[in-house]
Amino acid sequence: LPDDRLATGAVSDMFDALISTMIDTRLEPDLEDLCWQLANLFHRAMSRIQRELDDNEDAQKRGQREQDGSEVKSVELERLIREGIGLIERRNVLEFLREAASDQFEAHFRKAWTPRTGSLVNHRTLTASMIDSRDFLAARRRCETEPLLPTGTRIAFTSGPAYDDHKRIWNVLDKVLAKYPDMVLFHGGNSTGGEHIAALWARNRKIVHVAFRPDWGRFQKAAPFRRNDQMLEILPKALVACPGNGINANLVDKARKMGIPVWTIE
């Protein structure tokens, strides 16, 4: 496997080469998106390996059930085990490369790199993980516990895309964290506004956070409201609510009807 130091240097060289080539040219407006895509390249590759690892796990379970004492079945199961170990090693290296690219993106553009789809989970540390709700719910259905089912006090957060008082949001969330040191943050996964600020806060504080993004392809116009229902199904300890639109108000109303405390940020 690649040496960590050499891999980090290689990722740094990729960013330096891309930025030095395009800075002060007509392509400079595209630079941030291209650098985001560079980090996303490793993220997508890691996600593909993770899917292969899931298939390998299913195959191993079948192989265990089919063991009949024959050498053929035993050799096949050993092959699957070796293949699974190799996939885990490849996934971990790709995660390391993604984290290195994420650090480079943050250093150059002064903002955290976050994926638009899928989970941002580091299997080495399992801290500051950003989990997509689809992965979370799928893991819950499969009764898996690591790393996609975080334990702790669940706190929901909602905000409109136009609300951007980051100081107030950080202050309130710091107070919640002081009260619940094991908190897990659940939010709507918006790329702008208060929910994005809350996600950055969680990353800075190394708090696991789960993004419940609307499934537009499945539910269309009803997607945000179905997302609200899914967020409340996890029975959060409380809901922190910032000013927003009708979708945010819908979540607040439903939470109150369920008896979930709502802490409002004006």
mmCIF file of N, CA and C in Angstrom, residues 43-112:
data_model
loop_
_atom_site.group_PDB
_atom_site.id
_atom_site.type_symbol
_atom_site.label_atom_id
_atom_site.label_comp_id
_atom_site.label_asym_id
_atom_site.label_seq_id
_atom_site.Cartn_x
_atom_site.Cartn_y
_atom_site.Cartn_z
ATOM 1 N N HIS A 43 -13.442 10.232 -2.951
ATOM 2 C CA HIS A 43 -14.665 9.892 -2.219
ATOM 3 C C HIS A 43 -15.509 8.895 -3.009
ATOM 4 N N ARG A 44 -15.665 9.116 -4.302
ATOM 5 C CA ARG A 44 -16.466 8.212 -5.125
ATOM 6 C C ARG A 44 -15.791 6.846 -5.257
ATOM 7 N N ALA A 45 -14.466 6.854 -5.390
ATOM 8 C CA ALA A 45 -13.746 5.583 -5.487
ATOM 9 C C ALA A 45 -13.900 4.782 -4.199
ATOM 10 N N MET A 46 -13.829 5.476 -3.053
ATOM 11 C CA MET A 46 -13.999 4.804 -1.775
ATOM 12 C C MET A 46 -15.410 4.237 -1.636
ATOM 13 N N SER A 47 -16.407 4.988 -2.110
ATOM 14 C CA SER A 47 -17.792 4.505 -2.048
ATOM 15 C C SER A 47 -17.976 3.251 -2.890
ATOM 16 N N ARG A 48 -17.304 3.218 -4.047
ATOM 17 C CA ARG A 48 -17.389 2.021 -4.900
ATOM 18 C C ARG A 48 -16.770 0.814 -4.193
ATOM 19 N N ILE A 49 -15.630 1.015 -3.555
ATOM 20 C CA ILE A 49 -14.991 -0.084 -2.820
ATOM 21 C C ILE A 49 -15.891 -0.538 -1.674
ATOM 22 N N GLN A 50 -16.556 0.413 -1.015
ATOM 23 C CA GLN A 50 -17.449 0.054 0.091
ATOM 24 C C GLN A 50 -18.588 -0.830 -0.401
ATOM 25 N N ARG A 51 -19.132 -0.541 -1.591
ATOM 26 C CA ARG A 51 -20.193 -1.389 -2.148
ATOM 27 C C ARG A 51 -19.662 -2.788 -2.439
ATOM 28 N N GLU A 52 -18.442 -2.868 -2.973
ATOM 29 C CA GLU A 52 -17.837 -4.174 -3.222
ATOM 30 C C GLU A 52 -17.612 -4.920 -1.911
ATOM 31 N N LEU A 53 -17.258 -4.187 -0.857
ATOM 32 C CA LEU A 53 -17.053 -4.809 0.444
ATOM 33 C C LEU A 53 -18.366 -5.354 1.000
ATOM 34 N N ASP A 54 -19.459 -4.627 0.791
ATOM 35 C CA ASP A 54 -20.771 -5.122 1.223
ATOM 36 C C ASP A 54 -21.124 -6.418 0.494
ATOM 37 N N ASP A 55 -20.851 -6.458 -0.819
ATOM 38 C CA ASP A 55 -21.111 -7.684 -1.586
ATOM 39 C C ASP A 55 -20.241 -8.832 -1.090
ATOM 40 N N ASN A 56 -18.983 -8.514 -0.765
ATOM 41 C CA ASN A 56 -18.080 -9.544 -0.256
ATOM 42 C C ASN A 56 -18.580 -10.094 1.073
ATOM 43 N N GLU A 57 -19.094 -9.216 1.927
ATOM 44 C CA GLU A 57 -19.619 -9.663 3.217
ATOM 45 C C GLU A 57 -20.798 -10.610 3.023
ATOM 46 N N ASP A 58 -21.691 -10.248 2.089
ATOM 47 C CA ASP A 58 -22.830 -11.132 1.810
ATOM 48 C C ASP A 58 -22.351 -12.489 1.290
ATOM 49 N N ALA A 59 -21.334 -12.460 0.424
ATOM 50 C CA ALA A 59 -20.807 -13.712 -0.125
ATOM 51 C C ALA A 59 -20.167 -14.561 0.979
ATOM 52 N N GLN A 60 -19.481 -13.907 1.916
ATOM 53 C CA GLN A 60 -18.888 -14.661 3.023
ATOM 54 C C GLN A 60 -19.962 -15.306 3.890
ATOM 55 N N LYS A 61 -21.056 -14.577 4.134
ATOM 56 C CA LYS A 61 -22.142 -15.147 4.929
ATOM 57 C C LYS A 61 -22.744 -16.366 4.231
ATOM 58 N N ARG A 62 -22.902 -16.267 2.895
ATOM 59 C CA ARG A 62 -23.409 -17.423 2.142
ATOM 60 C C ARG A 62 -22.424 -18.578 2.229
ATOM 61 N N GLY A 63 -21.129 -18.235 2.102
ATOM 62 C CA GLY A 63 -20.108 -19.274 2.171
ATOM 63 C C GLY A 63 -20.079 -19.979 3.515
ATOM 64 N N GLN A 64 -20.313 -19.234 4.584
ATOM 65 C CA GLN A 64 -20.345 -19.847 5.910
ATOM 66 C C GLN A 64 -21.524 -20.808 6.047
ATOM 67 N N ARG A 65 -22.666 -20.410 5.471
ATOM 68 C CA ARG A 65 -23.851 -21.278 5.548
ATOM 69 C C ARG A 65 -23.677 -22.534 4.699
ATOM 70 N N GLU A 66 -22.902 -22.430 3.621
ATOM 71 C CA GLU A 66 -22.764 -23.544 2.677
ATOM 72 C C GLU A 66 -21.624 -24.491 3.026
ATOM 73 N N GLN A 67 -20.908 -24.229 4.112
ATOM 74 C CA GLN A 67 -19.796 -25.104 4.472
ATOM 75 C C GLN A 67 -20.294 -26.529 4.748
ATOM 76 N N ASP A 68 -19.710 -27.482 4.023
ATOM 77 C CA ASP A 68 -20.117 -28.883 4.171
ATOM 78 C C ASP A 68 -18.937 -29.805 4.469
ATOM 79 N N GLY A 69 -17.805 -29.208 4.812
ATOM 80 C CA GLY A 69 -16.629 -30.019 5.111
ATOM 81 C C GLY A 69 -15.747 -30.297 3.910
ATOM 82 N N SER A 70 -16.194 -29.899 2.720
ATOM 83 C CA SER A 70 -15.408 -30.161 1.516
ATOM 84 C C SER A 70 -14.316 -29.116 1.362
ATOM 85 N N GLU A 71 -13.224 -29.509 0.684
ATOM 86 C CA GLU A 71 -12.106 -28.595 0.472
ATOM 87 C C GLU A 71 -12.496 -27.456 -0.457
ATOM 88 N N VAL A 72 -13.360 -27.734 -1.420
ATOM 89 C CA VAL A 72 -13.761 -26.713 -2.382
ATOM 90 C C VAL A 72 -14.447 -25.547 -1.677
ATOM 91 N N LYS A 73 -15.403 -25.843 -0.819
ATOM 92 C CA LYS A 73 -16.124 -24.792 -0.105
ATOM 93 C C LYS A 73 -15.194 -24.041 0.851
ATOM 94 N N SER A 74 -14.284 -24.766 1.478
ATOM 95 C CA SER A 74 -13.360 -24.138 2.413
ATOM 96 C C SER A 74 -12.404 -23.190 1.693
ATOM 97 N N VAL A 75 -11.884 -23.613 0.550
ATOM 98 C CA VAL A 75 -10.968 -22.772 -0.217
ATOM 99 C C VAL A 75 -11.678 -21.524 -0.731
ATOM 100 N N GLU A 76 -12.926 -21.681 -1.165
ATOM 101 C CA GLU A 76 -13.684 -20.538 -1.669
ATOM 102 C C GLU A 76 -13.914 -19.504 -0.563
ATOM 103 N N LEU A 77 -14.236 -19.975 0.645
ATOM 104 C CA LEU A 77 -14.443 -19.047 1.757
ATOM 105 C C LEU A 77 -13.141 -18.341 2.115
ATOM 106 N N GLU A 78 -12.029 -19.048 2.087
ATOM 107 C CA GLU A 78 -10.732 -18.420 2.364
ATOM 108 C C GLU A 78 -10.415 -17.348 1.324
ATOM 109 N N ARG A 79 -10.782 -17.626 0.073
ATOM 110 C CA ARG A 79 -10.553 -16.634 -0.982
ATOM 111 C C ARG A 79 -11.376 -15.377 -0.726
ATOM 112 N N LEU A 80 -12.617 -15.551 -0.322
ATOM 113 C CA LEU A 80 -13.474 -14.407 -0.036
ATOM 114 C C LEU A 80 -12.944 -13.598 1.144
ATOM 115 N N ILE A 81 -12.407 -14.285 2.134
ATOM 116 C CA ILE A 81 -11.852 -13.581 3.290
ATOM 117 C C ILE A 81 -10.648 -12.749 2.873
ATOM 118 N N ARG A 82 -9.739 -13.335 2.073
ATOM 119 C CA ARG A 82 -8.569 -12.582 1.596
ATOM 120 C C ARG A 82 -9.006 -11.393 0.754
ATOM 121 N N GLU A 83 -10.015 -11.596 -0.075
ATOM 122 C CA GLU A 83 -10.536 -10.513 -0.912
ATOM 123 C C GLU A 83 -11.124 -9.400 -0.050
ATOM 124 N N GLY A 84 -11.851 -9.780 1.004
ATOM 125 C CA GLY A 84 -12.436 -8.779 1.895
ATOM 126 C C GLY A 84 -11.376 -7.970 2.612
ATOM 127 N N ILE A 85 -10.310 -8.632 3.077
ATOM 128 C CA ILE A 85 -9.226 -7.909 3.750
ATOM 129 C C ILE A 85 -8.576 -6.917 2.795
ATOM 130 N N GLY A 86 -8.382 -7.343 1.552
ATOM 131 C CA GLY A 86 -7.806 -6.440 0.556
ATOM 132 C C GLY A 86 -8.699 -5.239 0.276
ATOM 133 N N LEU A 87 -9.998 -5.463 0.226
ATOM 134 C CA LEU A 87 -10.933 -4.367 0.001
ATOM 135 C C LEU A 87 -10.914 -3.371 1.163
ATOM 136 N N ILE A 88 -10.825 -3.876 2.391
ATOM 137 C CA ILE A 88 -10.764 -2.993 3.554
ATOM 138 C C ILE A 88 -9.510 -2.124 3.494
ATOM 139 N N GLU A 89 -8.385 -2.730 3.136
ATOM 140 C CA GLU A 89 -7.143 -1.964 3.039
ATOM 141 C C GLU A 89 -7.238 -0.896 1.953
ATOM 142 N N ARG A 90 -7.810 -1.257 0.801
ATOM 143 C CA ARG A 90 -7.969 -0.280 -0.286
ATOM 144 C C ARG A 90 -8.904 0.846 0.123
ATOM 145 N N ARG A 91 -10.007 0.498 0.777
ATOM 146 C CA ARG A 91 -10.943 1.527 1.229
ATOM 147 C C ARG A 91 -10.282 2.497 2.194
ATOM 148 N N ASN A 92 -9.508 1.969 3.126
ATOM 149 C CA ASN A 92 -8.867 2.828 4.116
ATOM 150 C C ASN A 92 -7.845 3.760 3.481
ATOM 151 N N VAL A 93 -7.127 3.272 2.472
ATOM 152 C CA VAL A 93 -6.165 4.142 1.792
ATOM 153 C C VAL A 93 -6.882 5.235 1.018
ATOM 154 N N LEU A 94 -7.966 4.885 0.343
ATOM 155 C CA LEU A 94 -8.733 5.891 -0.391
ATOM 156 C C LEU A 94 -9.342 6.913 0.565
ATOM 157 N N GLU A 95 -9.771 6.472 1.739
ATOM 158 C CA GLU A 95 -10.257 7.414 2.749
ATOM 159 C C GLU A 95 -9.135 8.365 3.178
ATOM 160 N N PHE A 96 -7.933 7.815 3.344
ATOM 161 C CA PHE A 96 -6.794 8.651 3.722
ATOM 162 C C PHE A 96 -6.516 9.691 2.643
ATOM 163 N N LEU A 97 -6.572 9.281 1.373
ATOM 164 C CA LEU A 97 -6.344 10.218 0.269
ATOM 165 C C LEU A 97 -7.443 11.275 0.211
ATOM 166 N N ARG A 98 -8.678 10.859 0.472
ATOM 167 C CA ARG A 98 -9.774 11.826 0.491
ATOM 168 C C ARG A 98 -9.588 12.848 1.608
ATOM 169 N N GLU A 99 -9.165 12.377 2.787
ATOM 170 C CA GLU A 99 -8.940 13.299 3.893
ATOM 171 C C GLU A 99 -7.795 14.262 3.579
ATOM 172 N N ALA A 100 -6.746 13.747 2.925
ATOM 173 C CA ALA A 100 -5.634 14.618 2.543
ATOM 174 C C ALA A 100 -6.098 15.667 1.540
ATOM 175 N N ALA A 101 -6.928 15.253 0.575
ATOM 176 C CA ALA A 101 -7.458 16.200 -0.410
ATOM 177 C C ALA A 101 -8.399 17.197 0.254
ATOM 178 N N SER A 102 -9.185 16.731 1.226
ATOM 179 C CA SER A 102 -10.074 17.625 1.958
ATOM 180 C C SER A 102 -9.285 18.682 2.715
ATOM 181 N N ASP A 103 -8.168 18.275 3.319
ATOM 182 C CA ASP A 103 -7.324 19.238 4.035
ATOM 183 C C ASP A 103 -6.744 20.272 3.077
ATOM 184 N N GLN A 104 -6.335 19.825 1.888
ATOM 185 C CA GLN A 104 -5.793 20.747 0.886
ATOM 186 C C GLN A 104 -6.857 21.735 0.420
ATOM 187 N N PHE A 105 -8.082 21.232 0.202
ATOM 188 C CA PHE A 105 -9.176 22.099 -0.230
ATOM 189 C C PHE A 105 -9.456 23.169 0.817
ATOM 190 N N GLU A 106 -9.485 22.757 2.088
ATOM 191 C CA GLU A 106 -9.755 23.704 3.169
ATOM 192 C C GLU A 106 -8.627 24.726 3.302
ATOM 193 N N ALA A 107 -7.378 24.284 3.107
ATOM 194 C CA ALA A 107 -6.241 25.197 3.234
ATOM 195 C C ALA A 107 -6.244 26.250 2.131
ATOM 196 N N HIS A 108 -6.625 25.855 0.916
ATOM 197 C CA HIS A 108 -6.561 26.772 -0.223
ATOM 198 C C HIS A 108 -7.785 27.671 -0.315
ATOM 199 N N PHE A 109 -8.968 27.159 0.082
ATOM 200 C CA PHE A 109 -10.199 27.919 -0.145
ATOM 201 C C PHE A 109 -10.878 28.362 1.153
ATOM 202 N N ARG A 110 -10.269 28.054 2.297
ATOM 203 C CA ARG A 110 -10.768 28.509 3.586
ATOM 204 C C ARG A 110 -12.202 28.064 3.856
ATOM 205 N N LYS A 111 -12.548 26.881 3.412
ATOM 206 C CA LYS A 111 -13.863 26.305 3.713
ATOM 207 C C LYS A 111 -13.718 24.789 3.734
ATOM 208 N N ALA A 112 -14.557 24.158 4.516
ATOM 209 C CA ALA A 112 -14.469 22.708 4.652
ATOM 210 C C ALA A 112 -15.009 22.021 3.410
#
